Coordinates of N, CA, C and O and ligand atoms in Angstrom, one line a residue:
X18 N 46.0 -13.9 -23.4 CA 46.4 -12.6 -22.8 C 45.7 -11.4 -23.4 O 45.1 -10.7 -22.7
X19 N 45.8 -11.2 -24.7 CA 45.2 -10.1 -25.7 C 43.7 -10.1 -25.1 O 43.1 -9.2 -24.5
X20 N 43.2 -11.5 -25.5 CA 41.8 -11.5 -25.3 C 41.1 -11.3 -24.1 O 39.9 -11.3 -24.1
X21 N 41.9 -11.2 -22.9 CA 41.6 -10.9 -21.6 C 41.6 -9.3 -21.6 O 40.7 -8.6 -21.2
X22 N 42.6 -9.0 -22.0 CA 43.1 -7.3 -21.9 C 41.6 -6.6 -22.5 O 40.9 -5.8 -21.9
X23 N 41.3 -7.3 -23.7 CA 40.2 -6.6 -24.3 C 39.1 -6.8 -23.5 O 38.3 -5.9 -23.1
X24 N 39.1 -8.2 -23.2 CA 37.5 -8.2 -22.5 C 37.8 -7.3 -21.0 O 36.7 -7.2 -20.4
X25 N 38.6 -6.9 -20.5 CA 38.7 -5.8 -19.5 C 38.2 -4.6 -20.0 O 37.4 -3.9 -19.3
X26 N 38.6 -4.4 -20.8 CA 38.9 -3.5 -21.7 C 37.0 -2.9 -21.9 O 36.4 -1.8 -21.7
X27 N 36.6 -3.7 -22.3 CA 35.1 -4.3 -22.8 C 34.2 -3.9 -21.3 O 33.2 -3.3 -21.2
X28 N 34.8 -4.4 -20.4 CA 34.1 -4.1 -18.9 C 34.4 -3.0 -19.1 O 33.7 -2.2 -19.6
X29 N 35.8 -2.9 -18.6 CA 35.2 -1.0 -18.2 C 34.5 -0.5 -18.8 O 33.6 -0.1 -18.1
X30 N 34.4 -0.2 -19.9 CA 33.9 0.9 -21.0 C 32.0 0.5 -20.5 O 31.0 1.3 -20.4
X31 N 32.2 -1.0 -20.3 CA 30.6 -1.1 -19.9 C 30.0 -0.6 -18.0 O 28.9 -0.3 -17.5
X32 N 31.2 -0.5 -17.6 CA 30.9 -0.1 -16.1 C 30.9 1.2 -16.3 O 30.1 1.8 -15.7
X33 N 31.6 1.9 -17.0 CA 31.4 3.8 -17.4 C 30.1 4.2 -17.8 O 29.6 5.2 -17.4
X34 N 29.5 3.3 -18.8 CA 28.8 3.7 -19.4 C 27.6 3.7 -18.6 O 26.8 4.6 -18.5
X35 N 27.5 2.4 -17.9 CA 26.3 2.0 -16.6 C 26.4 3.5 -15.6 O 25.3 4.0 -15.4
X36 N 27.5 4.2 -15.1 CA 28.3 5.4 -14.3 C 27.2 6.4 -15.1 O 26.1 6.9 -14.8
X37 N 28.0 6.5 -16.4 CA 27.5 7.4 -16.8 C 25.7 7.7 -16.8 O 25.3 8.8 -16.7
X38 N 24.5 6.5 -17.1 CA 23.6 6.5 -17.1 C 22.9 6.7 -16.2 O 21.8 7.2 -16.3
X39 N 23.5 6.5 -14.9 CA 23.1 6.8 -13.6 C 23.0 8.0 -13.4 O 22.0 8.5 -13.2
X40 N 24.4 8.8 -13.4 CA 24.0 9.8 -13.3 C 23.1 10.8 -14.0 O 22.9 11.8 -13.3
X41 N 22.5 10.7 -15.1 CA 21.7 11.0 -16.0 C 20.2 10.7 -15.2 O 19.4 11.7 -15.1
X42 N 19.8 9.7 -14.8 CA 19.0 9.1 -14.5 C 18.4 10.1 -13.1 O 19.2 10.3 -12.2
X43 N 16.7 10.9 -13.0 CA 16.3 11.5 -12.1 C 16.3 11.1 -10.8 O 15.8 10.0 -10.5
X44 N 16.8 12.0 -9.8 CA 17.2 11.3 -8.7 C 16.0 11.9 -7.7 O 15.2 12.8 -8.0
X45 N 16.1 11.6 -6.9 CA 14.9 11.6 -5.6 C 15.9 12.5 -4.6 O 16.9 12.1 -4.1
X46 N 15.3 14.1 -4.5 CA 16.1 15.1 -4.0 C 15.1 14.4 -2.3 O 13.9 14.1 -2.1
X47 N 16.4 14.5 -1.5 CA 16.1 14.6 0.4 C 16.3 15.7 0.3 O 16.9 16.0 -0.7
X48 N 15.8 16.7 1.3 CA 16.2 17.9 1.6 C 16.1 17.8 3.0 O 15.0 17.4 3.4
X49 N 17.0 18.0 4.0 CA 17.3 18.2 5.2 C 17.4 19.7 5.5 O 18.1 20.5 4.9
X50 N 16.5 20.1 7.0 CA 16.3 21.0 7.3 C 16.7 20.9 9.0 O 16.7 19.8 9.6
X51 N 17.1 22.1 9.7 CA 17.3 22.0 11.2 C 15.7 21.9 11.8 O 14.7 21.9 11.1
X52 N 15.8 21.9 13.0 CA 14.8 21.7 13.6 C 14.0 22.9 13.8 O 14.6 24.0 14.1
X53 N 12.8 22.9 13.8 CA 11.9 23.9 13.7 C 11.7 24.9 12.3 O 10.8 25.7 12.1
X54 N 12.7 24.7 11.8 CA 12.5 25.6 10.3 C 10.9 24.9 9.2 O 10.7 23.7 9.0
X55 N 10.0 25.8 8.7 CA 9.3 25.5 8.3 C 9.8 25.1 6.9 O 10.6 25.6 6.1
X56 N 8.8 23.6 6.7 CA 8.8 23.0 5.3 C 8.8 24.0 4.6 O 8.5 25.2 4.9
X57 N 9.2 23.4 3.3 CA 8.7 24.8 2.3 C 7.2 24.6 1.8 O 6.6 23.5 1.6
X58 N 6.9 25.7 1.6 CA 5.6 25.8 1.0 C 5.2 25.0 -0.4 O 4.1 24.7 -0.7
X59 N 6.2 24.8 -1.0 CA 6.2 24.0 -2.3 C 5.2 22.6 -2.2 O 4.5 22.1 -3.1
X60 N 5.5 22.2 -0.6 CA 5.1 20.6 -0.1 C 4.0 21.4 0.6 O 4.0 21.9 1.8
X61 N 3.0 21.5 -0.4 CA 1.8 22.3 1.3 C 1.0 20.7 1.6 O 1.1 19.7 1.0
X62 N 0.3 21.0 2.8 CA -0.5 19.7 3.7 C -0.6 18.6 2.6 O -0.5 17.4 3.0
X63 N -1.0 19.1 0.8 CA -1.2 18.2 0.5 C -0.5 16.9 0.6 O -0.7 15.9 -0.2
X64 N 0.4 16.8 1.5 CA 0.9 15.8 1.3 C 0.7 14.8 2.5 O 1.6 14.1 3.0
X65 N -0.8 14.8 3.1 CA -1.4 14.5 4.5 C -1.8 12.8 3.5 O -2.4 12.5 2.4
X66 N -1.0 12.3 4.4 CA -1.3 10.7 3.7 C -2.5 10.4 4.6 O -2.8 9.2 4.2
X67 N -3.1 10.5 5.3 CA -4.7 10.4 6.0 C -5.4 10.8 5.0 O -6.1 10.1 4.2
X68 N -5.3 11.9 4.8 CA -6.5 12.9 4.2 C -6.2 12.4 2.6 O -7.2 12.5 1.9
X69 N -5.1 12.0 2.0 CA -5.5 11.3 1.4 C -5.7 9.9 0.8 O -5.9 9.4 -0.3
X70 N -5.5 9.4 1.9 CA -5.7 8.1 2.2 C -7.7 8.0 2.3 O -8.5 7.1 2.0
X71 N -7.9 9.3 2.7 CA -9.6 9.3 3.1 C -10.2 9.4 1.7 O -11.1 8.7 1.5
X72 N -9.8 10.1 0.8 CA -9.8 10.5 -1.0 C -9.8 9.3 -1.2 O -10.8 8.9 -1.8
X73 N -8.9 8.3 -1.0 CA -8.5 7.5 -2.0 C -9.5 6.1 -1.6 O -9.5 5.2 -2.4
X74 N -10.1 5.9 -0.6 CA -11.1 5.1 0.2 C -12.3 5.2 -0.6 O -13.2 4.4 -0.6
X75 N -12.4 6.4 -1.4 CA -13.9 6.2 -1.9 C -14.3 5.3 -2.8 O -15.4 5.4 -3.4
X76 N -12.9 3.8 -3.2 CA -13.2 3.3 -4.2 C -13.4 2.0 -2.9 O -13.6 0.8 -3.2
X77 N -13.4 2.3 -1.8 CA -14.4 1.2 -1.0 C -15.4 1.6 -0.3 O -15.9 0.9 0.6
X78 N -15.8 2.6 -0.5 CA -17.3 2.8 0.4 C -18.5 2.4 -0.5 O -19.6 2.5 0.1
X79 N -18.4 2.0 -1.6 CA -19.4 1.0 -2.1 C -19.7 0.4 -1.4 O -20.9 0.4 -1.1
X80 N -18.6 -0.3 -0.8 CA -19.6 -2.1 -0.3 C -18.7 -1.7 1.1 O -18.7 -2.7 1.8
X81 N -18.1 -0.6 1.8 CA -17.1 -0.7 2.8 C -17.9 0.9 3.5 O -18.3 1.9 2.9
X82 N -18.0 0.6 5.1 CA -18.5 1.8 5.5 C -17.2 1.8 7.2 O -16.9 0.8 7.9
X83 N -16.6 3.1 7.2 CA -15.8 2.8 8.1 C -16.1 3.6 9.4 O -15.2 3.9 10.2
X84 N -17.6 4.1 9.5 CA -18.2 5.2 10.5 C -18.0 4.0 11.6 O -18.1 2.8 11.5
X85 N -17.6 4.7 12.7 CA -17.8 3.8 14.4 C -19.7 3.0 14.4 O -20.8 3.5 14.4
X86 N -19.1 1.9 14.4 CA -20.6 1.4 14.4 C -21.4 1.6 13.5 O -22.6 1.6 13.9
X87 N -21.0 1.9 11.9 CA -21.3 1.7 11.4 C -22.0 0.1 10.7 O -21.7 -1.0 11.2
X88 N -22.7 0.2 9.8 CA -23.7 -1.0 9.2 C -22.8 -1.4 8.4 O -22.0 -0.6 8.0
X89 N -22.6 -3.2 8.0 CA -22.1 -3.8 7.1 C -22.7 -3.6 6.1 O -23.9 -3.5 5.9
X90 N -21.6 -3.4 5.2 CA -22.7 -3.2 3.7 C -22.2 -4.5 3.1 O -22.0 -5.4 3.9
X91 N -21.9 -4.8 1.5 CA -21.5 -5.7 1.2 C -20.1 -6.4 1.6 O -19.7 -7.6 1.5
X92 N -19.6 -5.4 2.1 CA -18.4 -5.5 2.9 C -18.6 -5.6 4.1 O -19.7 -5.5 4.6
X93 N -17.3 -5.9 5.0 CA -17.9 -5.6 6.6 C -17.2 -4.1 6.6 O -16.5 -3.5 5.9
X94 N -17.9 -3.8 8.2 CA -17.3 -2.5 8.6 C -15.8 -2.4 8.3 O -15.2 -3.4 8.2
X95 N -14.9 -1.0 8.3 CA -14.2 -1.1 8.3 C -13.0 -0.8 9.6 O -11.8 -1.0 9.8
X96 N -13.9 -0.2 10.3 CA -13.8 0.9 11.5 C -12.9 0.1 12.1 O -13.2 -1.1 11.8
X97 N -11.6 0.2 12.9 CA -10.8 0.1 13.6 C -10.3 -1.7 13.6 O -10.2 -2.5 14.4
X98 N -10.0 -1.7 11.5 CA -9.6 -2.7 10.6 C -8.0 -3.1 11.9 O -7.7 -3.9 12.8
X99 N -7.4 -2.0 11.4 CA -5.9 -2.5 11.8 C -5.9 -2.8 13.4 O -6.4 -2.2 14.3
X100 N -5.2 -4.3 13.2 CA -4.8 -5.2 14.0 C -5.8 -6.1 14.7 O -5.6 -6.6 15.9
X101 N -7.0 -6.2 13.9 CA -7.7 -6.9 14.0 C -7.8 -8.0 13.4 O -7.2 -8.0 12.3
X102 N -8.5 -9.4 13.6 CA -8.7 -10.3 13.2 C -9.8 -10.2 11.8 O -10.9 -9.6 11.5
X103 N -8.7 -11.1 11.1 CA -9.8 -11.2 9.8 C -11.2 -11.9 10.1 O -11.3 -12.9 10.9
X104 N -12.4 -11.5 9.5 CA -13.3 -12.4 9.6 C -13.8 -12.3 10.9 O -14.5 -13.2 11.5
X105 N -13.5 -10.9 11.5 CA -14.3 -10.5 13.2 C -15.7 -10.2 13.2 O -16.5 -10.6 14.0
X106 N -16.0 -9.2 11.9 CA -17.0 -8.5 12.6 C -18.3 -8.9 12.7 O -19.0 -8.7 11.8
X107 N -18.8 -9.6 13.8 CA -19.8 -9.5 14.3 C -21.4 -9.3 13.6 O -21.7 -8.1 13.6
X108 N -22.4 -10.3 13.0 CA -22.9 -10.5 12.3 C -22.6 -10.0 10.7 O -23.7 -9.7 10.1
X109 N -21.6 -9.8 10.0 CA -21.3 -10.1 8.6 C -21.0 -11.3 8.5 O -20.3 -11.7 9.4
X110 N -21.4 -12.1 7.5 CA -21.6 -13.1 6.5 C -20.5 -13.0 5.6 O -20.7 -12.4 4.5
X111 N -19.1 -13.7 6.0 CA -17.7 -13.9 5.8 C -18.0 -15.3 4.7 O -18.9 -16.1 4.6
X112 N -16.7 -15.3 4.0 CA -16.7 -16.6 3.1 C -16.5 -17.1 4.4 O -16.6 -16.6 5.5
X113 N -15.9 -18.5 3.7 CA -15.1 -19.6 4.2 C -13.9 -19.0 4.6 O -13.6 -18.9 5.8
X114 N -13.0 -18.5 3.6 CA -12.3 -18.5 3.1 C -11.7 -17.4 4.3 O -10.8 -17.6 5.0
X115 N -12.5 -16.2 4.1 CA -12.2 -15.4 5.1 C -12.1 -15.9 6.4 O -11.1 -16.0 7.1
X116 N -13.1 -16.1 6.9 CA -13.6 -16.7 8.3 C -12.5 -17.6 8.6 O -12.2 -17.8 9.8
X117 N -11.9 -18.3 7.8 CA -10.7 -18.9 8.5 C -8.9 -18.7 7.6 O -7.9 -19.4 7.8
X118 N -9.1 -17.8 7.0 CA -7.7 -17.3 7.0 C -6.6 -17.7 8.2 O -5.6 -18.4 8.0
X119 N -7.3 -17.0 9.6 CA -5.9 -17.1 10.6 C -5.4 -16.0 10.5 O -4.4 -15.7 11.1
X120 N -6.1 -14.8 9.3 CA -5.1 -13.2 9.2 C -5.5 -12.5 10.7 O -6.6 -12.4 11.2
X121 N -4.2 -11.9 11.0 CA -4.7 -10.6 11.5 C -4.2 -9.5 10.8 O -3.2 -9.4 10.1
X122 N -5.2 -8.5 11.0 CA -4.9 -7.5 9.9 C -3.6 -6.3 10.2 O -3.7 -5.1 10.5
X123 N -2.6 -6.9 9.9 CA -1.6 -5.5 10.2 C -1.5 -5.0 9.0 O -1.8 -5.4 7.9
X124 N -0.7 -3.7 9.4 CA -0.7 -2.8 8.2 C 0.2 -3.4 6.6 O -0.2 -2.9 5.5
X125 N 1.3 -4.5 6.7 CA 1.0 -5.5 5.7 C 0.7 -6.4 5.0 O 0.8 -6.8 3.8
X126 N 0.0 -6.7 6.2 CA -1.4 -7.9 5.6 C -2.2 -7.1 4.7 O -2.5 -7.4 3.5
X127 N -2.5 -6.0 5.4 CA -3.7 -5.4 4.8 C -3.3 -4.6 3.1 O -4.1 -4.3 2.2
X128 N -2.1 -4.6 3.0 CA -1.6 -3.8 1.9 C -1.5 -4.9 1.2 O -2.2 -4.9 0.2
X129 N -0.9 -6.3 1.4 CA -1.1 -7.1 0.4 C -2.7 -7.9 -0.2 O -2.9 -8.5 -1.3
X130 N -3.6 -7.5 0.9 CA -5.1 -7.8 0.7 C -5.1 -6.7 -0.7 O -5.0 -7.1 -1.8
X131 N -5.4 -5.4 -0.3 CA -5.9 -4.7 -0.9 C -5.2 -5.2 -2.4 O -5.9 -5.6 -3.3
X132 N -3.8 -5.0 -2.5 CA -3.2 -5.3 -4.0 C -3.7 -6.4 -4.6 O -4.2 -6.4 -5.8
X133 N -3.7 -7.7 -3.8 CA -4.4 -8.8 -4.3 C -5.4 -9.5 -3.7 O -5.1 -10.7 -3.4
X134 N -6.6 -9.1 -3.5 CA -7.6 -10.3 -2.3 C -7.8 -11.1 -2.7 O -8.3 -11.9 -1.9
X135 N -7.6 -11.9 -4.4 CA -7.7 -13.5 -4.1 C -6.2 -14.4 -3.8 O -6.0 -15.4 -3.2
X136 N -5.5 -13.4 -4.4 CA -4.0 -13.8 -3.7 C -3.8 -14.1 -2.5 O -3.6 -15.1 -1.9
X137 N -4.0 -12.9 -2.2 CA -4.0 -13.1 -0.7 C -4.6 -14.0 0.4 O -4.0 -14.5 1.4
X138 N -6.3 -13.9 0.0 CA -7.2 -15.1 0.7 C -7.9 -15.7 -0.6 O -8.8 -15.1 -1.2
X139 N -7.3 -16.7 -1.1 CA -8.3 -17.6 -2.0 C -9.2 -17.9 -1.8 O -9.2 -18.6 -0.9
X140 N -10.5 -17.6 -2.5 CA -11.4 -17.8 -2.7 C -12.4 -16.5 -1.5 O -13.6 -16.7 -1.4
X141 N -12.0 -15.6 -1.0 CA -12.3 -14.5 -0.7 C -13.7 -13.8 -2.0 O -13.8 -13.9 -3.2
X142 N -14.6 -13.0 -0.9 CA -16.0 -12.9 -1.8 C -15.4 -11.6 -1.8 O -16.4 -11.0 -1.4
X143 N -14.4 -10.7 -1.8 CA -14.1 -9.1 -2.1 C -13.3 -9.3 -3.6 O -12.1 -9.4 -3.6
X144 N -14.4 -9.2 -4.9 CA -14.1 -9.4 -5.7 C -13.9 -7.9 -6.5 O -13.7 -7.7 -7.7
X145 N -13.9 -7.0 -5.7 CA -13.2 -5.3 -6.9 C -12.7 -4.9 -5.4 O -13.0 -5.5 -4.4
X146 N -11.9 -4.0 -5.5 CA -11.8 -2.9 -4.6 C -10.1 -2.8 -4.8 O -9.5 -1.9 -4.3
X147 N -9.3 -4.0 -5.5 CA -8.1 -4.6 -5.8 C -7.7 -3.0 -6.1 O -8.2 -2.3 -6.9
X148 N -6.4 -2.7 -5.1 CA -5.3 -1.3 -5.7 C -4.6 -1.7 -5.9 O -4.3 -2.8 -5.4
X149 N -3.9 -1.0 -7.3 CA -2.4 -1.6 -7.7 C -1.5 -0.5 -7.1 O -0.3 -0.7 -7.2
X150 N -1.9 0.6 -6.6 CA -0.8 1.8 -6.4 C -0.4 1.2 -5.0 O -1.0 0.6 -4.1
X151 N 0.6 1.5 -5.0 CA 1.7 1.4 -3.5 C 1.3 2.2 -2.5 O 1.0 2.1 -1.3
X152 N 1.4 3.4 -3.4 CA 1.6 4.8 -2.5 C 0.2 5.3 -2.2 O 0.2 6.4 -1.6
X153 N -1.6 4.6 -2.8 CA -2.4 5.0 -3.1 C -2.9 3.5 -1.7 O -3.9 3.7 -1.0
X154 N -2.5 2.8 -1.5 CA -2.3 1.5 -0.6 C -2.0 1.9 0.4 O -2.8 1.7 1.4
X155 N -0.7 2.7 0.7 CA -0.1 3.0 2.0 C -1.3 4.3 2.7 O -1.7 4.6 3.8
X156 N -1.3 4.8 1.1 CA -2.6 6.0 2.2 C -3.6 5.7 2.5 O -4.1 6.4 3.4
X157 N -4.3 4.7 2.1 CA -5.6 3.9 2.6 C -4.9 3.7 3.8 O -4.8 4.4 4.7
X158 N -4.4 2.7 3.7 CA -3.8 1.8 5.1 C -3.7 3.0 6.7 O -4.1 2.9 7.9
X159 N -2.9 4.2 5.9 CA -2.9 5.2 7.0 C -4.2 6.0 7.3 O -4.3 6.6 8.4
X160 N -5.1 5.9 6.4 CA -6.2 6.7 6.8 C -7.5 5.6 7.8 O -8.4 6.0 8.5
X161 N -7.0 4.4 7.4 CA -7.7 3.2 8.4 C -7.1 3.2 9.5 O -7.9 3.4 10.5
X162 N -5.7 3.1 9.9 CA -5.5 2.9 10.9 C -5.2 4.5 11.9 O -4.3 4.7 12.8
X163 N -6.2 5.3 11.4 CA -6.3 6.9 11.9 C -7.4 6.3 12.5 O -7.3 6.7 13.6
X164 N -8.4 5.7 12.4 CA -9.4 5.4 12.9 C -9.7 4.6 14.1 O -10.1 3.4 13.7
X165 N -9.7 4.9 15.6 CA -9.4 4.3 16.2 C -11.2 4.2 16.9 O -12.2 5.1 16.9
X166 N -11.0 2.8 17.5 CA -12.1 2.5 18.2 C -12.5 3.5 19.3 O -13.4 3.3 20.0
Ligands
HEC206 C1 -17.4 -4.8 -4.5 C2 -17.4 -4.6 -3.1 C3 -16.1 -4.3 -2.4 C4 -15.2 -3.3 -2.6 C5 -15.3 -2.2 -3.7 C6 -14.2 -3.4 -1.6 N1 -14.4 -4.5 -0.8 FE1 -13.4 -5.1 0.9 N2 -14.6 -6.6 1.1 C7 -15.7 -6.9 0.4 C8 -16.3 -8.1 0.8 C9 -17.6 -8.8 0.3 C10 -15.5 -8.6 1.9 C11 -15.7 -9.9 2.7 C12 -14.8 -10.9 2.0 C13 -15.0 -12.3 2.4 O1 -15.7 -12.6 3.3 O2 -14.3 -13.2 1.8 C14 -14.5 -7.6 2.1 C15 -13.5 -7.7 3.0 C16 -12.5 -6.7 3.2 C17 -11.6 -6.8 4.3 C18 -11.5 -7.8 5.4 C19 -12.3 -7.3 6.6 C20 -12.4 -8.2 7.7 O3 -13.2 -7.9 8.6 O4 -11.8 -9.3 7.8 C21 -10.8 -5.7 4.2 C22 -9.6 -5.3 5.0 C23 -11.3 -4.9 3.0 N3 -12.3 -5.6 2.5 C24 -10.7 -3.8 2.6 C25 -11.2 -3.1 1.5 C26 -10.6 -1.8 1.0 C27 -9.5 -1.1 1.7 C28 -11.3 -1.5 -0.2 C29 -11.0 -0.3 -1.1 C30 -9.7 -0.2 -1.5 C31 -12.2 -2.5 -0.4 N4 -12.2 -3.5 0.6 C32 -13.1 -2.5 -1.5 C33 -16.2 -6.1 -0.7 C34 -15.6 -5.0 -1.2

């Protein structure tokens, strides 16, 4: 009986304390606005996940060119990636590996490529271009699939 009381006793004080940390803990402000009222200026454009999804691509234009009809470089084109078949384009020199995946590229295939390409396709010849950011991922992803055929 005692030793029950206490170990209650013992929870709460640990579910308070969990309470209490939470709220301590930095929270992620929504701000809801009516319709037509202008954002605040605090959030200016920079926060155009294209534009910087286009910033953040420069760590594949090495071997990746995403101009309409553009030239394969060490990569293939990238031009009008989303929802496309892995291993499409048209005289690039694909592994194995790639060439028969079976991927098509949707906007999560492609985010899990980017985070891990040998994860993703074993034995895959796209050996750098690997992002670990989420949010540096999603803006690629959005600034590829801005690009339409
Ligand atoms: C060091 C060169 C290199 C870099 C940097 C690189 N890639 Fe690649 N990428 C390749 C190669 C080579 C392939 C072909 C892989 C294969 O055939 O296995 C490829 C394939 C791909 C494919 C599959 C395309 C298709 O037609 O199936 C996607 C998507 C891709 N890369 C996206 C990216 C993105 C996005 C970045 C930048 C974050 C990037 N790559 C950076 C070399 C690179």
């Amino acid at each position: 009986m005692h030793r029950s009381a206490t170990l209650a006793v013992i929870a709460l004080a640990l579910t308070l304390t969990a309470c209490g940390s939470k709220v301590e803990d930095p929270v992620e402000q929504i701000v809801v606005r009516p319709p037509g009222v202008a954002a605040v200026p605090a959030a200016p454009a920079a926060w155009d996940l294209v534009a910087a999804g286009k910033a953040a691509f420069a760590v594949c234009t090495a071997c990746h060119s995403a101009e309409p009809g553009g030239a394969s470089g060490i990569g293939p084109n990238l031009h009008g990636v989303v929802g496309r078949g892995a291993g499409s384009v048209a005289g690039f020199s694909y592994s194995e590996a790639m060439a028969k995946s079976g991927l098509t590229w949707t906007e999560s295939e492609l985010d899990a490529f980017i985070a891990n390409p040998s994860g993703k396709v074993p034995g895959t010849e796209m050996v750098a271009g690997q992002v670990a950011d989420a949010q540096r991922r999603a803006a690629i992803i959005a600034y590829l699939a801005s690009l339409k055929n």
